[in-house]
mmCIF file of C-alpha atoms in Angstrom:
data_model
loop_
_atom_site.group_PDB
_atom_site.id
_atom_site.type_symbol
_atom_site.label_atom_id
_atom_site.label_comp_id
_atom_site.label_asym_id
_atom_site.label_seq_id
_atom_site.Cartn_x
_atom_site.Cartn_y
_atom_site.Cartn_z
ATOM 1 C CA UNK Q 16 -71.009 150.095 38.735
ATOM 2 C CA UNK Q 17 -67.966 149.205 36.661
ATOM 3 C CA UNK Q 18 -69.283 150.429 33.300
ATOM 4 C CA UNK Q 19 -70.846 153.752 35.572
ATOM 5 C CA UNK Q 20 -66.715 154.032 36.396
ATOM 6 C CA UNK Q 21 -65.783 153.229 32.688
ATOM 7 C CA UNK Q 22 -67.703 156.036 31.462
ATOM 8 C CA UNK Q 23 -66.843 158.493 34.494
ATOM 9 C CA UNK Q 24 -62.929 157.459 33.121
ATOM 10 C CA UNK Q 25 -63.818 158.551 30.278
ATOM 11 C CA UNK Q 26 -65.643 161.854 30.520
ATOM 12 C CA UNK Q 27 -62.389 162.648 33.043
ATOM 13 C CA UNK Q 28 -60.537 161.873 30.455
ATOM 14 C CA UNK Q 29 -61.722 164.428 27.676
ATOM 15 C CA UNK Q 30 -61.806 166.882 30.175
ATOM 16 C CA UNK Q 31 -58.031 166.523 31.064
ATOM 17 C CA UNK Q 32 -57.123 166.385 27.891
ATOM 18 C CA UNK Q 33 -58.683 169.170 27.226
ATOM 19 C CA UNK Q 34 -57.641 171.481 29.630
ATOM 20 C CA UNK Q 35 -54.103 170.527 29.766
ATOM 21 C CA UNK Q 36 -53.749 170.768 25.962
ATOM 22 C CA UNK Q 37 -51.107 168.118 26.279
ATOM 23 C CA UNK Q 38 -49.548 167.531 23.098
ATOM 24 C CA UNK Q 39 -47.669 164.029 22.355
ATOM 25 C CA UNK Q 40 -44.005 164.288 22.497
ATOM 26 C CA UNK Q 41 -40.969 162.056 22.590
ATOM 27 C CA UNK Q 42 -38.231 161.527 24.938
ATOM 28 C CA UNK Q 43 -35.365 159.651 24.212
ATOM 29 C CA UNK Q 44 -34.887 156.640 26.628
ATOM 30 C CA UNK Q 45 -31.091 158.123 27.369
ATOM 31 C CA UNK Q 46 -31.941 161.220 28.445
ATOM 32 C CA UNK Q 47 -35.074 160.314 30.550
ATOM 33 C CA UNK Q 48 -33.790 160.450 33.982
ATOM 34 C CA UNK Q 49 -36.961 159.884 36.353
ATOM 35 C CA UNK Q 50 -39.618 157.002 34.985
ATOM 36 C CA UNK Q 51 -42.822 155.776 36.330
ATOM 37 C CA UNK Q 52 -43.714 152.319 36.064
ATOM 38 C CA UNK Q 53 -47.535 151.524 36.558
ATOM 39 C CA UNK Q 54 -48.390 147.468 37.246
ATOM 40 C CA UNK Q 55 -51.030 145.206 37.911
ATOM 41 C CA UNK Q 56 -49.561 143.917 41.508
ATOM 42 C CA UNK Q 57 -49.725 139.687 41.398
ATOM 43 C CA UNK Q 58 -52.368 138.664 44.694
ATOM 44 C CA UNK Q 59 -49.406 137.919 47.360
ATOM 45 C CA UNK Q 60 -47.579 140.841 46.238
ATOM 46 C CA UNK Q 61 -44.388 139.980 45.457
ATOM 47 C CA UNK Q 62 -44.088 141.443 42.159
ATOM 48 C CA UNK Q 63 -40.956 139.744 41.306
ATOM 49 C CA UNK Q 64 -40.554 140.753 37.722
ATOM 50 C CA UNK Q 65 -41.800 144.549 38.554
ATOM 51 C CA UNK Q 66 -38.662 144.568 41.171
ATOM 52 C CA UNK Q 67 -36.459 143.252 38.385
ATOM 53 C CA UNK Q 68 -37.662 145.768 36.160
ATOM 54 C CA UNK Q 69 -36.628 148.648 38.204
ATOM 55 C CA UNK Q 70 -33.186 146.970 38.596
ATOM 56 C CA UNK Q 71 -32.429 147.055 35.316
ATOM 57 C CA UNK Q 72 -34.239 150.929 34.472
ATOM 58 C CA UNK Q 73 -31.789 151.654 37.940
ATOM 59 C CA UNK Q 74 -28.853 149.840 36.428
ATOM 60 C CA UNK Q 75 -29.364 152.192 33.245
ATOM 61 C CA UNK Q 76 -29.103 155.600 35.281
ATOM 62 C CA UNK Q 77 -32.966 156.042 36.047
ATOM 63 C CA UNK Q 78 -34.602 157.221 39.290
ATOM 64 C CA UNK Q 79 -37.739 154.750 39.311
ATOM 65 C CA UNK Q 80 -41.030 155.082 40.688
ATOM 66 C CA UNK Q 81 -43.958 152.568 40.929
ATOM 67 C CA UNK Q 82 -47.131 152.357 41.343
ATOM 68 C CA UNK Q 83 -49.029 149.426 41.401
ATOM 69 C CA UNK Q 84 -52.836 148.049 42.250
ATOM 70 C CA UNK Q 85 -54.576 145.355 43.887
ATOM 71 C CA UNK Q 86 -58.304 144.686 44.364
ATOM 72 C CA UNK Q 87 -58.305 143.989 47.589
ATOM 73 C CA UNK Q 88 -59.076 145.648 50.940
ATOM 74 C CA UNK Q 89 -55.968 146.194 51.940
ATOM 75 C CA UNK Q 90 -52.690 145.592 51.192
ATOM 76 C CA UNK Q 91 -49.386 144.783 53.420
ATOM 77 C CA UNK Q 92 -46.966 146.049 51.202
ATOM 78 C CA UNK Q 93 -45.683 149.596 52.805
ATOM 79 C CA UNK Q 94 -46.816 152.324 50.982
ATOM 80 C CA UNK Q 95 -43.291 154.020 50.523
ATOM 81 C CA UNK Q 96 -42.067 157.420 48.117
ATOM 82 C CA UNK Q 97 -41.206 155.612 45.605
ATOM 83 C CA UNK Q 98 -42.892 152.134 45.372
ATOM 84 C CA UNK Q 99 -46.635 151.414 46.459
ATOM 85 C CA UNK Q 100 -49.368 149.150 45.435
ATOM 86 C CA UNK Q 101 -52.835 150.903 45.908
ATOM 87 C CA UNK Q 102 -55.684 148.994 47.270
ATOM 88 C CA UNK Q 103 -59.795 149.821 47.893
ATOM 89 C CA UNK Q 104 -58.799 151.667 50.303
ATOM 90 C CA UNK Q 105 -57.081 154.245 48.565
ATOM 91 C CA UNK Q 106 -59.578 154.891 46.374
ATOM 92 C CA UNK Q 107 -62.956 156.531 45.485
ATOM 93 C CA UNK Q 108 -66.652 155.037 44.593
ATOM 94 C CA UNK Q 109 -65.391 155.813 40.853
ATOM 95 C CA UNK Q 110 -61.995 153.723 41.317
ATOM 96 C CA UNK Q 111 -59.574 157.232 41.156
ATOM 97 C CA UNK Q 112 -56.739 157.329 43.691
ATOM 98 C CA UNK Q 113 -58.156 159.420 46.690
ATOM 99 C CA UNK Q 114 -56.624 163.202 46.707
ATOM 100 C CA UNK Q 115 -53.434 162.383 49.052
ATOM 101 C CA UNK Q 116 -52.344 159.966 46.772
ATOM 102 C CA UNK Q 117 -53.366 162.002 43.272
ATOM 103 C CA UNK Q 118 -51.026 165.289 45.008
ATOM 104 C CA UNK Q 119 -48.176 163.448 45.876
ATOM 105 C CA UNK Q 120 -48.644 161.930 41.722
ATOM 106 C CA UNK Q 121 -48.907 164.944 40.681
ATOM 107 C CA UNK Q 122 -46.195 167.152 42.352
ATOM 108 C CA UNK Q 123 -43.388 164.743 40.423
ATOM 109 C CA UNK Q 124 -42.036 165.505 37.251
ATOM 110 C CA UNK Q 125 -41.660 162.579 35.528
ATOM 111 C CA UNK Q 126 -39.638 162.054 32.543
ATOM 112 C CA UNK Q 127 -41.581 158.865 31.122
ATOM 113 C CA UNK Q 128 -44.178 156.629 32.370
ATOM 114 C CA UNK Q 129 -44.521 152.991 31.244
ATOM 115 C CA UNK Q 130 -47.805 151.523 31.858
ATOM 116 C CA UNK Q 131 -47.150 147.666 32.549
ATOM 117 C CA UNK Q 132 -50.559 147.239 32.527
ATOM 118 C CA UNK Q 133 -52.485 144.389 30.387
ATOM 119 C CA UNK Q 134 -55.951 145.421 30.770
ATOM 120 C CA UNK Q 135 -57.870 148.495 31.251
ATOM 121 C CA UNK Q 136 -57.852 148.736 35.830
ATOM 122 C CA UNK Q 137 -59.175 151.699 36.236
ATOM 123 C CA UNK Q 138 -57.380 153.263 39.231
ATOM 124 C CA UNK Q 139 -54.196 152.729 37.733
ATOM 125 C CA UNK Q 140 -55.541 154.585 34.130
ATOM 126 C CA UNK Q 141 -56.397 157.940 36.386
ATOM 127 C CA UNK Q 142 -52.768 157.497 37.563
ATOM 128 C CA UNK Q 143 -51.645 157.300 34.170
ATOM 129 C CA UNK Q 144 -53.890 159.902 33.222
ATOM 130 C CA UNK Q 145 -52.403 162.542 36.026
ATOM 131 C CA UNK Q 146 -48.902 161.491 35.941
ATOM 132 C CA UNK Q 147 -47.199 164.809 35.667
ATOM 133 C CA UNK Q 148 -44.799 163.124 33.017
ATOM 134 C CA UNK Q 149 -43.199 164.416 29.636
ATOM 135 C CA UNK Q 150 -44.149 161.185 27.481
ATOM 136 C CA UNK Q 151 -46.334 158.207 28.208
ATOM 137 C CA UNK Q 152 -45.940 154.433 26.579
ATOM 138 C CA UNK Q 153 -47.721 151.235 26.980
ATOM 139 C CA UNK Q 154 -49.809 148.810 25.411
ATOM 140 C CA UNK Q 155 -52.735 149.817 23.263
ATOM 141 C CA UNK Q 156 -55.639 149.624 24.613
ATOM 142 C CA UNK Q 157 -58.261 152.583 25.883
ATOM 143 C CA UNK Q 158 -56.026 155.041 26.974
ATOM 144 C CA UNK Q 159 -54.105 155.605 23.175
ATOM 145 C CA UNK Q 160 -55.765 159.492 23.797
ATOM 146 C CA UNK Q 161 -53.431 159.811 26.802
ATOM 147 C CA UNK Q 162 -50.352 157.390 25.647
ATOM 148 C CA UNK Q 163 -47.812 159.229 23.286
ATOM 149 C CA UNK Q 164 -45.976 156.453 22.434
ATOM 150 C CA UNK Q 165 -48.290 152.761 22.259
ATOM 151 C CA UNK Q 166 -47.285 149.006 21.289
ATOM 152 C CA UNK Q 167 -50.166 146.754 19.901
ATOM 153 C CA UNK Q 168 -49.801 143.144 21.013
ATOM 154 C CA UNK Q 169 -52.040 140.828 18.509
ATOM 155 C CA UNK Q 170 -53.653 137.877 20.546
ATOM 156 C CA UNK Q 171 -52.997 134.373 19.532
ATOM 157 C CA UNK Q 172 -55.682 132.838 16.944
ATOM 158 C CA UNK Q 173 -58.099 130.366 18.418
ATOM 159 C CA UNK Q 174 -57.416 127.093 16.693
ATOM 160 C CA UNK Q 175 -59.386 124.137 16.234
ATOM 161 C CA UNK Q 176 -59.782 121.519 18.949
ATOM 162 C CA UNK Q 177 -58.546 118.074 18.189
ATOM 163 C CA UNK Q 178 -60.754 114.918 19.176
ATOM 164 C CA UNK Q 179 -57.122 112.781 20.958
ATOM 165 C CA UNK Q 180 -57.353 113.861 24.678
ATOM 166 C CA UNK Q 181 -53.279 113.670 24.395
ATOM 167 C CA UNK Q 182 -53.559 116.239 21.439
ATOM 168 C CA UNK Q 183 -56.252 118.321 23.107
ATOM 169 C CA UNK Q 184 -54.135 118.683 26.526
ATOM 170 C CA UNK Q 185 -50.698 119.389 24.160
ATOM 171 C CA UNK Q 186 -52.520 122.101 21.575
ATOM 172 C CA UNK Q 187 -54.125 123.401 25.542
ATOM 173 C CA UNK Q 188 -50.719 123.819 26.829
ATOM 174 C CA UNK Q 189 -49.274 125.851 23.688
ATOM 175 C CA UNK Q 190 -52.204 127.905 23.498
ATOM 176 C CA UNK Q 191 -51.253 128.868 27.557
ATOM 177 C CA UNK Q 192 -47.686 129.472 26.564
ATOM 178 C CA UNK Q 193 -48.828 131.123 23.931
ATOM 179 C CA UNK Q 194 -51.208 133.605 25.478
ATOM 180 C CA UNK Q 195 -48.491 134.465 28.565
ATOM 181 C CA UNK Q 196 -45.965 135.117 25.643
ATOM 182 C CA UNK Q 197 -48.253 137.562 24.066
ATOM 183 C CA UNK Q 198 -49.314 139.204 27.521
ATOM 184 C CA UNK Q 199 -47.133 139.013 29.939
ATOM 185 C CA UNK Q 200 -45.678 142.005 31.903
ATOM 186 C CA UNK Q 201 -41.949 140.710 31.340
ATOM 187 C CA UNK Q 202 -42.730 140.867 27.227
ATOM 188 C CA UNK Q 203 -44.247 143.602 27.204
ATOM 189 C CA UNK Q 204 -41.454 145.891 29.663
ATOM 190 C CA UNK Q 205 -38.860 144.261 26.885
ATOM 191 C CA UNK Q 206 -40.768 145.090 23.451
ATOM 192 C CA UNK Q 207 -41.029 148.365 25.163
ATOM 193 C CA UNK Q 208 -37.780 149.135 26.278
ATOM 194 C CA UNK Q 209 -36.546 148.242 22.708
ATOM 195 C CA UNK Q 210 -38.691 150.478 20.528
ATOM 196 C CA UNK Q 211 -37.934 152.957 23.123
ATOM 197 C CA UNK Q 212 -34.198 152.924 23.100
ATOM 198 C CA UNK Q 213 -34.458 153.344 19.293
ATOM 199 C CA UNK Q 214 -36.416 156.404 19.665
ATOM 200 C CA UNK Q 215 -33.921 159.437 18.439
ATOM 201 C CA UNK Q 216 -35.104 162.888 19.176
ATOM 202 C CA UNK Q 217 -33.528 166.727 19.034
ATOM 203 C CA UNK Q 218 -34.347 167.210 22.473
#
C-alpha cells in the first residue's frame, strides 16, 4: 500500500507541477512575513523544539503556521488555525490531507514554508506540495521538484566495530550522537535558518 501511495505522490506530483507552472524563486528571510513550518509530531505530542521554533520565527517578526503529523488514530492535540498535527483520520486511503484540511492549506498565502521533515511522510509532502507559498526549503530528499531552496545533510560513515565490549558500547554511543546531530529537527531548523538569512534578493 505504501509504495501504491509513493507512486500516487508522485504522479500528483508531476501533475501539479505541471499545471501550476511554478517556477523556483527566492524570498529573502527579512521580508517573508507569514511561514509554514511542516514537522514530524514526536508520539506524546509535545513537540517541544517545534514550539521553540516558532518562538524564535515569532520573535523575528513572522506570523507562523504549523502543520504537523502523527500515525496514529487520533490525536489530542486541538486542531487550531494556526497549529495542528494531522492524524489517520484526516486523511485519505492514499495518505493526502482530506479536502477540509487541503482548502483551508490552500486559501493562505504563505511567504515560505520550511519542511522540518527528516524522511519522506507522505501526508505531510501533499501539504508541502499544495502550500500556497512563494518559496519552499527543506532537506533534500524526494520532493527537490517541489523545494526551491534544499539543504543536503550527509549521513555519518559506518565504522568498524571493535572486539572490547567497553569500546563497542563507547564507538555505539558516538555513532547515536552522531546520527541525531546529522538529523535532528533542531539542526536542521538552524542550518536552515542560516543559509536562509544569507539569501539576498531584488525583491
Amino acid at each position: 500500500m505504501k509504495k501504491l501511495n509513493q507512486y500516487i505522490l508522485k504522479r500528483r506530483v508531476a501533475k501539479f507541477l505541471k499545471e501550476t507552472n511554478r517556477a523556483k524563486r527566492y524570498v529573502d528571510y527579512k521580508n517573508a512575513s507569514t511561514i509554514l513550518l511542516i514537522f514530524e509530531s514526536d508520539y506524546i505530542e509535545k513537540n517541544r523544539f517545534i514550539r521553540k521554533a516558532i518562538e524564535v520565527l515569532t520573535a523575528d517578526g513572522k506570523k507562523v503556521f504549523a502543520w504537523g503529523f502523527l500515525d496514529k488514530k487520533m490525536t489530542s492535540t486541538a486542531i487550531l488555525p494556526t497549529f495542528k498535527i494531522l492524524d489517520r483520520s484526516t486523511i485519505d486511503w492514499f495518505g493526502c490531507p482530506k479536502t477540509p484540511y487541503l482548502k483551508e492549506l490552500m486559501e493562505v498565502q504563505y511567504d515560505m514554508v520550511i519542511d522540518l521533515t527528516l524522511s519522506d511522510i507522505i501526508p505531510l509532502q501533499y501539504v508541502c506540495l499544495y502550500a500556497n507559498a512563494s518559496m519552499k526549503t527543506g532537506m533534500s530528499r524526494s520532493m527537490d521538484d517541489v523545494l526551491d531552496f534544499v539543504i543536503k545533510i550527509p549521513q555519518p560513515e559506518p565504522q568498524e566495530i571493535p572486539e572490547n565490549e567497553e569500546e563497542r558500547k563507547k564507538t555505539e554511543f558516538q555513532d547515536l550522537n552522531e546520527s541525531l546531530f546529522h538529523t535532528d529537527q533542531q539542526y536542521l531548523f538552524e542550518q536552515l535558518i542560516f543559509y536562509l538569512k544569507r539569501i539576498k534578493t531584488n525583491d
